[in-house]
C-alpha cells in the first residue's frame, strides 16, 4: 500500500511537503491505522495521534483521500492502493497529522455541555422515561473527533464565531434531555447571526461522521425551537 | 539546565474516570489543582468500557450491598481486602446516583429508573443460582457516557487541565519519602517542568499493552506503575491479569460481557454450549477467569473454531434485532467492522484477551499509597495517592467482576479527592522544599534519548516484550515458561536501556513519548512475571499447571514487588471488613 502523507515539523521544515511511504501489509493489518503504525516503524518521526484503535476515543481523525474519517475504523480493503493523508482541514497544524484543536474545544465548551438542573437533587436517580431517554440517542454518542466540524465550510470561514456541527449537536443533546431546565438560556446563547445560523445545511458533517450521527438534523431542531419561541 | 517549577496544591495525573472524579471533589475547594493527561480527557481508556457500572439499586431484582460484597469477595478468590470491598459496595448507590444527577445518559426502565442488566458473578442472596441485575448501563457505551459526563462536569467547575502532558517521574522528599511533585513533558513543545504539589494523585490506568493480544488502548502503558517503581515504591499483586473471555479474535477489540448478560452464549466448533460443563449454574455468566480458562481448555483440546481452531463463537442472533440494536448497538458496529460478522445473523469469533490489571500501586480505601516501613507493612506515604486501574486497593483481588471497574473508578476517585482535601487542610501553608536532585532522573532519561545516535529501535524492544509476555504469562501458566519468562524480560529490559530514536524534534515528538512509555511497560512486565513465577498456587486469574489448587495456608497474602533488586515481599490480606462479619474462604464454584 502506498501512503502519501502530509509532513510538517516546524522545528526543521520551512514549509509542509508530501512524503510517500510504501507499506507492506500482512493479513492482520485490517485498518488504515495499522498501515500508519507500519509506516511509523519505517520512520519514527511520522507523527499522528491514536489511542483506542476501535473508533470510540476520537484521537485519529484525519483527512483520508479528501474525506475526514477515523484511521482506526477505515478498512484498508475499502481504500484504493494509493492513499493520501492530510491533517483535518481548517485547524492549525502542530506537526504532520496532528492539529491544534483548541478552537474546536472552545466552541464545544461555549455551549455549556452539562445538564443544568437547579432543583435539589433527589435521594435516588431523577426519573426519565424510555421515550424521554430515546431523545438522546444519536446525540450523546459523539466522540469529539472533529471530523464533522472540520469538514464544514462555515466553520472554515468563521471558526471563532460559528459553533460548528459537533458543538451544536451537543447543544441539542442538552436541550433534548428531559432533566435539563436551561432550554431558554441555551437558545439565548445561540441567538446570534453566527453561532447557529451560519449552518447552511451543506451536510458535510452528516457525510463524514464516523459514528453515523446527524448534526444537521439536530441543528434543524434548534432552529425550529428558535422559530417557535419567536412567534 | 534547571527545570521550571509550577506550584499547585494538588496534582492529578490522568484524566480518565478516577482522575476526573477526584478532580471534581477537589474542585469543591478553592485550592489550586492541576490535572495532567497524556491525551485529551475524553480520549482516556475509560471511554472504551461497555457493559455497565455495578450498584445494588435493586431496580429490577431484589439486591443489597451485602450481596454485592459477597460476590466481589468470592470473585476476588478471597484475595481482595474485605474492608475496601465493603467500603466500595456501600458507596456504590451513592456514586451511581451522583453520576445520574450529573447527567449521565443511563438507559431506563418503563418506570423511569436506571436500566440494570445481569453480569458475570453478580448474584442474589450470597451466591444463589439467581443472578442479580446490578449493572447500570448506558446501552453498551457505559464508559463513554460516564467519561464524557465527568469531563462535562469538570468543564462546569473550570478544572485546569494540562492536556497532552506526560508525567515522567515522581519527586520524593528524602527525609520521609513524601511525594512532593512530578516531572512532566509537554508534548506539543517538548518542554519539561516540575509540578510541585502538596498532594499528588496517580490515576494513570493500566498497562495492558505489555501483552500482544489486548483490549487495551495504545496509551495503556502502565505509566503510574513505572513512576512508582522508579521512585522505590512497591507494586502489589501484579501477577493477576484478567483475560476477558470475549476479545474479537485477531483484533483484540473488546466485546462486552453484557452480550452474555443479555442472553448471548459461547459455542465450540461442535456447536456445543460448553460453559454448561464448566459452570453448571452460572454457565456463560461465571466469573471471567473461569470462562477464560474454559475457553482456553476448549481450544487446547481441539474444539476451537475456524481454520486454525484458535477461537470460539459468541452467539447472540437469537436475541433478535430489536435487543441488539437497542442494548448492544456498539457491539454490532464493532463486530461488523473488526470481525466481518453482523451479530444479527452471525456469531462473533472471540478469544480470551488481556483486559485488566488487578494489581497496582498499593493503597488503602482512601486512596493513600501505603508501603512497608519499619514494623508496618502499610505505612502511609505522605502526599501520595493512587486510584483506578493503576492502584491496588485491593477490591478485585485475584479476579475482578465485570462492572466493578467503573465502580472502583468513581468510588475511589471520590474518596481519594476527599482524603487529599482533608490532608491538605491539616498541612501548613507553604510547600515543602524540593530536594536538590529534583528532576535529575528525568533529565538523565531525556538526555540519553536525545544523545543516542544508535541502539535498539523502540518498536523492536516493545514487540519482543509483548510477545514474551504473551508466551510466558498467559491464561495457563507453566513453571518452565515462567522461569524462562523472567530471564527473557530481564534480557529485554537491558535492551530497553539502549533504545534510540531518530526523531530529535522538540515538537510533538511521539517517538520520544513511545520510548518513555517503554520504560513504564518494562516495569509493568517485570513486576508481573517475577510475581507470577513466585506465587506457587492457582488463585483467580493466576493459574499454574504445577500448583492447580488455591493454597490459603501459604498464599493468602498480597505480593509486593520492588524494582530495586527485583525483590519480593508479602503482606497479609485484610480479611476483616469494616462493619460486618468476614466472608470465610470457600471453594469457589459457579
Tab-separated table of C-alpha atoms in Angstrom, chain B residues 177 221 238 262 275 280 308 349 458 489 530 552 578 581:
chain	number	residue	atom	x	y	z
B	177	UNK	CA	9.706	9.677	51.408
B	221	UNK	CA	1.420	1.706	29.133
B	238	UNK	CA	0.969	-7.751	39.652
B	262	UNK	CA	-28.471	-10.019	27.665
B	275	UNK	CA	-19.880	-23.473	29.593
B	280	UNK	CA	-23.390	-25.671	35.617
B	308	UNK	CA	-6.730	-22.949	12.919
B	349	UNK	CA	-15.319	-15.091	16.711
B	458	UNK	CA	11.848	1.135	20.493
B	489	UNK	CA	12.066	-9.962	30.313
B	530	UNK	CA	8.537	-12.063	38.686
B	552	UNK	CA	-4.794	-20.402	51.611
B	578	UNK	CA	-15.449	-2.586	58.361
B	581	UNK	CA	-18.682	-10.491	59.675
